[in-house]
mmCIF file of C-alpha atoms in Angstrom:
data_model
loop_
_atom_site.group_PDB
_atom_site.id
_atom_site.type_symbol
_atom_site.label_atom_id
_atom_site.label_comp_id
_atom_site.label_asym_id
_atom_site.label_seq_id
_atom_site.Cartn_x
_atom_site.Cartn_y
_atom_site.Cartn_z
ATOM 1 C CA UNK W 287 -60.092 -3.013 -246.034
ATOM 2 C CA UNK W 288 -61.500 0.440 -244.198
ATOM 3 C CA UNK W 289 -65.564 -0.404 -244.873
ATOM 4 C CA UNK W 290 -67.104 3.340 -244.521
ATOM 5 C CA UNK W 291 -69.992 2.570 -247.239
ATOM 6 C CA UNK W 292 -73.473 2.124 -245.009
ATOM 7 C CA UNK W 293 -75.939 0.343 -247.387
ATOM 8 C CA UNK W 294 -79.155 1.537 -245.948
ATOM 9 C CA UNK W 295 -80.320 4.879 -243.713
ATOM 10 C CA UNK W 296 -80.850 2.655 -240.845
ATOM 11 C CA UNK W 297 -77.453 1.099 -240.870
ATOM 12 C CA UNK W 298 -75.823 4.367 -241.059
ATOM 13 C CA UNK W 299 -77.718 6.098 -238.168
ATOM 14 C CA UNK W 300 -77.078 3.172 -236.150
ATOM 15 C CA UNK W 301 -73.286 2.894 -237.320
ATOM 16 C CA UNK W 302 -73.194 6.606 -236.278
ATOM 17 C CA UNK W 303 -75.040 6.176 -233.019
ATOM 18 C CA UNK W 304 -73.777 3.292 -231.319
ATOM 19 C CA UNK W 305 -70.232 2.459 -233.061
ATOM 20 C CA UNK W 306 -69.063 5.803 -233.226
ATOM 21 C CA UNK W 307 -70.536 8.308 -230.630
ATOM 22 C CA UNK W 308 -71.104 6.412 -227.773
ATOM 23 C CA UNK W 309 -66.930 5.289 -228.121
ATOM 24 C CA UNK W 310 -66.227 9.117 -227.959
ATOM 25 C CA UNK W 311 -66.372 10.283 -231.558
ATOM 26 C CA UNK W 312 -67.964 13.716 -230.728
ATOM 27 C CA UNK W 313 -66.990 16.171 -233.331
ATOM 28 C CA UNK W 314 -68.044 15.942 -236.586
ATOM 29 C CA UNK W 315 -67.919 17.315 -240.547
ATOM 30 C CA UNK W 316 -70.918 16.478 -242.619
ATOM 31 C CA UNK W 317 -70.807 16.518 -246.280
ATOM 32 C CA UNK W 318 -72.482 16.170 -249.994
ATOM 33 C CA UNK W 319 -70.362 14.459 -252.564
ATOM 34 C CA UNK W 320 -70.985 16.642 -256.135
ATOM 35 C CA UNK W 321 -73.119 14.773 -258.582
ATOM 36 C CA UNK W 322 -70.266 14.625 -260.953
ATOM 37 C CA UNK W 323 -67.819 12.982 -258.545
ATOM 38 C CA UNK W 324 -67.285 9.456 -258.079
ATOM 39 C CA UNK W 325 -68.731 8.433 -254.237
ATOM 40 C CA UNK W 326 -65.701 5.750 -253.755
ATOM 41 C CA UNK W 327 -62.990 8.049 -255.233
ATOM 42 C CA UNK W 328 -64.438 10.646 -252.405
ATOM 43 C CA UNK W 329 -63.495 7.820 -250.078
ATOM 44 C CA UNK W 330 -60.832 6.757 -250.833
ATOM 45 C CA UNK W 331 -59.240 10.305 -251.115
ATOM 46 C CA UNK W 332 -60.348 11.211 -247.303
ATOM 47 C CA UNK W 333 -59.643 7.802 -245.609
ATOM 48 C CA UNK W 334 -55.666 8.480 -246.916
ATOM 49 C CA UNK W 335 -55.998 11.945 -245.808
ATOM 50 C CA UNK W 336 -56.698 11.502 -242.085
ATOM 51 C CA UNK W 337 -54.757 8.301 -242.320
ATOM 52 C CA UNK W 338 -58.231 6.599 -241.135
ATOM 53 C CA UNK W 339 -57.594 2.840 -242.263
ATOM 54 C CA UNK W 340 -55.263 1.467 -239.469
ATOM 55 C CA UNK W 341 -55.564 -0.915 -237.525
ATOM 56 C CA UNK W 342 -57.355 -0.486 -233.437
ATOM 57 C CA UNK W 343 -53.994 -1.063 -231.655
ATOM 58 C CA UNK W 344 -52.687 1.458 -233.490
ATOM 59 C CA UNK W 345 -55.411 3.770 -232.709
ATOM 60 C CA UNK W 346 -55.156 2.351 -228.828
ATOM 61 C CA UNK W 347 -51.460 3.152 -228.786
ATOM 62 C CA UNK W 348 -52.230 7.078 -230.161
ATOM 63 C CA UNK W 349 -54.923 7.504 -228.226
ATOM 64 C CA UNK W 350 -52.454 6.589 -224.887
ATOM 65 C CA UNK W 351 -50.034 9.324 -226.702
ATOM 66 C CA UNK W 352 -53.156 12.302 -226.812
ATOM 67 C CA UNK W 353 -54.151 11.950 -230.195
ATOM 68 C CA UNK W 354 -57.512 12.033 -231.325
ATOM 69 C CA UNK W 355 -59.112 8.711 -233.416
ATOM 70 C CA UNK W 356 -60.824 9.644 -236.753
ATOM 71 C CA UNK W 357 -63.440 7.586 -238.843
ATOM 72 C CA UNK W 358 -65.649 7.986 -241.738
ATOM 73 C CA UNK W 359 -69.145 7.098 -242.777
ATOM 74 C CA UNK W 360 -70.773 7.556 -245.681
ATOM 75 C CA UNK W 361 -74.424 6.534 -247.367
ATOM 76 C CA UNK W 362 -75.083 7.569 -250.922
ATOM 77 C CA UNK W 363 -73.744 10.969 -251.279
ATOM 78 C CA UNK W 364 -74.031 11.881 -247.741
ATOM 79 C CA UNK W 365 -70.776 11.672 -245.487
ATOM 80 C CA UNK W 366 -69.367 12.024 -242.148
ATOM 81 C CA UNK W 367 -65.849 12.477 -241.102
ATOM 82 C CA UNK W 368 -65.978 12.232 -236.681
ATOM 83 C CA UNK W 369 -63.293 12.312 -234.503
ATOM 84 C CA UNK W 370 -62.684 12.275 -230.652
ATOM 85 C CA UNK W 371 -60.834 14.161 -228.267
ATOM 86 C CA UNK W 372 -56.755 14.679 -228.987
ATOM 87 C CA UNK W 373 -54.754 15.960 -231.698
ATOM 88 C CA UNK W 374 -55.149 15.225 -235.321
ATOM 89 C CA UNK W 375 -54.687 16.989 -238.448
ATOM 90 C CA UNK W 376 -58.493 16.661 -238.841
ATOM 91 C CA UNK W 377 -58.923 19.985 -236.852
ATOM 92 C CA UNK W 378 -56.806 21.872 -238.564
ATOM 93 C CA UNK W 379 -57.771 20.964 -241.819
ATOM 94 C CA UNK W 380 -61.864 20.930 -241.739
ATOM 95 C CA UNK W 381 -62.863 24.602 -240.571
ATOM 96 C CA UNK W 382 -66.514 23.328 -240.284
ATOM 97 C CA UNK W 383 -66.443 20.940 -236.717
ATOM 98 C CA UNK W 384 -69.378 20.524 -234.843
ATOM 99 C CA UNK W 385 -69.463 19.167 -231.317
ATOM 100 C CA UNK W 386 -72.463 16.881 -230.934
ATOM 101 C CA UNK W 387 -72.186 18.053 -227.047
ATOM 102 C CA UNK W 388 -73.667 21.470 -228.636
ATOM 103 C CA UNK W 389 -74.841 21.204 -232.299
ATOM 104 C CA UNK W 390 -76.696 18.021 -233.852
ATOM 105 C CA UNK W 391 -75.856 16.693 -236.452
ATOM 106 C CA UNK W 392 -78.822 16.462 -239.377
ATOM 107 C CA UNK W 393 -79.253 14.081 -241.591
ATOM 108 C CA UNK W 394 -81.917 11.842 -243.194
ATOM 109 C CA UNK W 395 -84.386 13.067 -241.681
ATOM 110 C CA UNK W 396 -82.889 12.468 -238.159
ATOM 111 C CA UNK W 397 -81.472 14.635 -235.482
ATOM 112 C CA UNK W 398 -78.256 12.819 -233.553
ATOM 113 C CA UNK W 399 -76.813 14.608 -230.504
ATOM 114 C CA UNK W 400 -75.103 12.994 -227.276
ATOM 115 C CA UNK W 401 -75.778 14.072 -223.834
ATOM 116 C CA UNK W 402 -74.036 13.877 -220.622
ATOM 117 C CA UNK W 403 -76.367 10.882 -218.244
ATOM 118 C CA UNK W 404 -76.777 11.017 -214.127
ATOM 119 C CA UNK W 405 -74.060 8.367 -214.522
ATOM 120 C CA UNK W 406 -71.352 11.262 -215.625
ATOM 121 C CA UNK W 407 -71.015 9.373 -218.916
ATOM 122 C CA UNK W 408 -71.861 11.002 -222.611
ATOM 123 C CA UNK W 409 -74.344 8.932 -224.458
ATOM 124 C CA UNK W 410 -75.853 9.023 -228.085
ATOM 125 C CA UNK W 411 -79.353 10.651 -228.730
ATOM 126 C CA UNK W 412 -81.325 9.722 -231.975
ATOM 127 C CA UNK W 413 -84.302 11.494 -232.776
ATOM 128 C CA UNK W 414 -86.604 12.848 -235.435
ATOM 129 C CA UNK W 415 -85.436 15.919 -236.880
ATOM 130 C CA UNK W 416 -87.089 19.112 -235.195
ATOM 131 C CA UNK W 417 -88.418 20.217 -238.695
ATOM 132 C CA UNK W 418 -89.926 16.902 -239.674
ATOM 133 C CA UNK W 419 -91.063 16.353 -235.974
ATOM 134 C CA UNK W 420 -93.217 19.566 -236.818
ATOM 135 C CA UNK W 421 -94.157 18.690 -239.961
ATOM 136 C CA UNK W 422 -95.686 15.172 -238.393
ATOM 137 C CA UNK W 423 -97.397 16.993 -236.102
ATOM 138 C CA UNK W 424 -99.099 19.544 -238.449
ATOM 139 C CA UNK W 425 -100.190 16.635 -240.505
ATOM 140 C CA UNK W 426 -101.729 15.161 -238.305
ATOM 141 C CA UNK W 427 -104.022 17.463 -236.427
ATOM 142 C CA UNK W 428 -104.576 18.560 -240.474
ATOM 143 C CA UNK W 429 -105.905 14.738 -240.526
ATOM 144 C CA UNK W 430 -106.997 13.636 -237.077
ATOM 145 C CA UNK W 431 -110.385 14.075 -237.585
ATOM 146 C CA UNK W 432 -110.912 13.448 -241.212
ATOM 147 C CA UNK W 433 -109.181 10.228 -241.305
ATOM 148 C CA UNK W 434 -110.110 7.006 -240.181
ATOM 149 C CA UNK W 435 -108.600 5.518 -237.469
ATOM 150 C CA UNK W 436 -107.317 2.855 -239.478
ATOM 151 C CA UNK W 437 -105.462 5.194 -242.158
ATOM 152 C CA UNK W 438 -104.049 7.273 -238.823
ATOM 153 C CA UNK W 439 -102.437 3.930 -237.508
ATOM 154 C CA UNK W 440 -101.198 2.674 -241.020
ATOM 155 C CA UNK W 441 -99.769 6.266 -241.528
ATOM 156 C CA UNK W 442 -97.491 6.171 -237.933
ATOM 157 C CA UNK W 443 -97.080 2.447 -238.171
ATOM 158 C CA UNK W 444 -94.994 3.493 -241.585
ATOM 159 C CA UNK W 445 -92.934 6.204 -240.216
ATOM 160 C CA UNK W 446 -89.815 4.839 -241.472
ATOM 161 C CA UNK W 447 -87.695 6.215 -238.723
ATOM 162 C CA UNK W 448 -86.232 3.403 -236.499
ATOM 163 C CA UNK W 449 -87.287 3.268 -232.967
ATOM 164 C CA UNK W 450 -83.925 4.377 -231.063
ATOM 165 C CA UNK W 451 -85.766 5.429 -227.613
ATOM 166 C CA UNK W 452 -86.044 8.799 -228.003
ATOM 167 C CA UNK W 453 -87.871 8.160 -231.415
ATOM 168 C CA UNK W 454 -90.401 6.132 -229.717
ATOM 169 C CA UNK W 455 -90.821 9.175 -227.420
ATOM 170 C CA UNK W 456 -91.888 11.177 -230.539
ATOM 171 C CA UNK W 457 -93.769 8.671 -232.144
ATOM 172 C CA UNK W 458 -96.153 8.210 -228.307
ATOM 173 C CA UNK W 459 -95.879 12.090 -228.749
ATOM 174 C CA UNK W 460 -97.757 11.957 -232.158
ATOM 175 C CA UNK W 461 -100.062 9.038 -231.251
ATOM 176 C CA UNK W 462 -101.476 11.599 -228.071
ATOM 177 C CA UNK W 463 -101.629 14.921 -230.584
ATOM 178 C CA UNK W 464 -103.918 12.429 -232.951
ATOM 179 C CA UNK W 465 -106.193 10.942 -230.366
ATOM 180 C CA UNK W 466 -106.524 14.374 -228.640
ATOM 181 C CA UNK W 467 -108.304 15.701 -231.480
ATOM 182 C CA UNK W 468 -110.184 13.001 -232.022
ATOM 183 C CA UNK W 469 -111.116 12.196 -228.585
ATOM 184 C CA UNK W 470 -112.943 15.983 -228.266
ATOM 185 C CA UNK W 471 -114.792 14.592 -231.766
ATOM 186 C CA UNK W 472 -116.045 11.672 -230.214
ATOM 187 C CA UNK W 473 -114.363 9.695 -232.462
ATOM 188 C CA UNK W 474 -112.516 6.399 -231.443
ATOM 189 C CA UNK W 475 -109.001 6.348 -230.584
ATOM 190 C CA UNK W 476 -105.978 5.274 -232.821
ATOM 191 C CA UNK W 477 -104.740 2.065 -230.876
ATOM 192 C CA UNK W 478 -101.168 2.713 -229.132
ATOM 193 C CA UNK W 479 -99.807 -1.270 -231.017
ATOM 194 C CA UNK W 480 -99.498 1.325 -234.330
ATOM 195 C CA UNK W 481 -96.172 2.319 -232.239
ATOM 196 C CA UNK W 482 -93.398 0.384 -232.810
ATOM 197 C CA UNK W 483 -91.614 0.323 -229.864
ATOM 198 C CA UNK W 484 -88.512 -2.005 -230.276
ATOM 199 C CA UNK W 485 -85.593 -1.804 -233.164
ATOM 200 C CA UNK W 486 -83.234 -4.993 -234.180
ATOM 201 C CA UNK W 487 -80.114 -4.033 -235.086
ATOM 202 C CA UNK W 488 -79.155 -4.050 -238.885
ATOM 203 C CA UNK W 489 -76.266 -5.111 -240.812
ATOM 204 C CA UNK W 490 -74.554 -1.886 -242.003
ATOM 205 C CA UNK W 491 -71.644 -2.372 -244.540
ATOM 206 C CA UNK W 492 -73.798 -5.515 -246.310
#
């Protein structure tokens, strides 16, 4: 049985990040289930479409032939349908593909991307959102200085975004804003342990 159902946000991004992206799955549709639609119906209908649930020799033996591997993700209303390079029926039916090469993909708050490393290869990028990135930041100098240091380090401690390594980036981003404008008040520093810096991988479908 195809699982496509992530149970949490965490599971999904990392499902999307390091199962599917970083194997080549590069273009993308996102989409919204209607309220008045069943979720697993949803599923059901587009994993028979795209003929998704088969089996990985069978996706080995297309790929060797030039066709393109599809998969789907989905947490609560919120899907994905990705694909990689080759022929498929996906790109002619979805007139909405997005190449994560060129155009992120947003969801839940998060912003994931790949990018081409000195090593020639095309890995996955994972990072806050650029509008909630902002929105972080404008708190915060809002709050830098009439805060105590111990709310400001609760407050980034309980970011709920996991630390892929260019969220930690952010997150050290934030903690320098805070203590910048606290620092020219005299007042003492948020402590840099309020960052967490590693993530454990999650079960996704469970």
């Amino acid at each position: 049985m195809y699982r496509c159902e992530a149970t949490t946000v965490e599971g999904f991004v990392q499902q999307l990040a390091v199962a599917y992206v970083l194997h080549g799955y590069r273009y993308c549709v996102r989409g919204i289930i209607p309220a008045h639609k069943d979720p697993r119906a949803v599923d059901d209908k587009i994993i028979e479409r795209y003929g998704i649930d088969i089996p990985k020799w069978t996706r080995s033996r297309r790929k060797r032939n030039g066709a393109a591997s599809v998969q789907y993700l989905r947490h609560g209303r919120t899907f994905l349908i990705l694909a990689t390079e080759g022929e498929h029926t996906f790109f002619e039916k979805e007139t909405r593909v997005q190449d994560l090469r060129e155009i992120p993909v947003v969801c839940f708050g998060y912003q994931i991307s790949c990018y081409q490393g000195s090593d020639g290869l095309w890995h996955p990028s994972v990072r806050i959102g650029t509008k909630n990135f902002f929105n972080l930041r404008r708190w915060l100098r809002k709050n830098a200085v009439r805060r105590s240091g111990e709310d400001l380090s609760g407050f980034l401690r309980r970011l709920p975004y996991a630390p892929f390594a260019p969220v930690r980036g952010q997150y050290i981003s934030l903690l320098r804003h805070v203590n910048r404008f606290r620092k020219r008040a005299g007042l003492p520093l948020v402590c840099a342990s309020c960052v967490r810096r590693r993530r454990k991988p999650v079960r996704v479908f469970e």
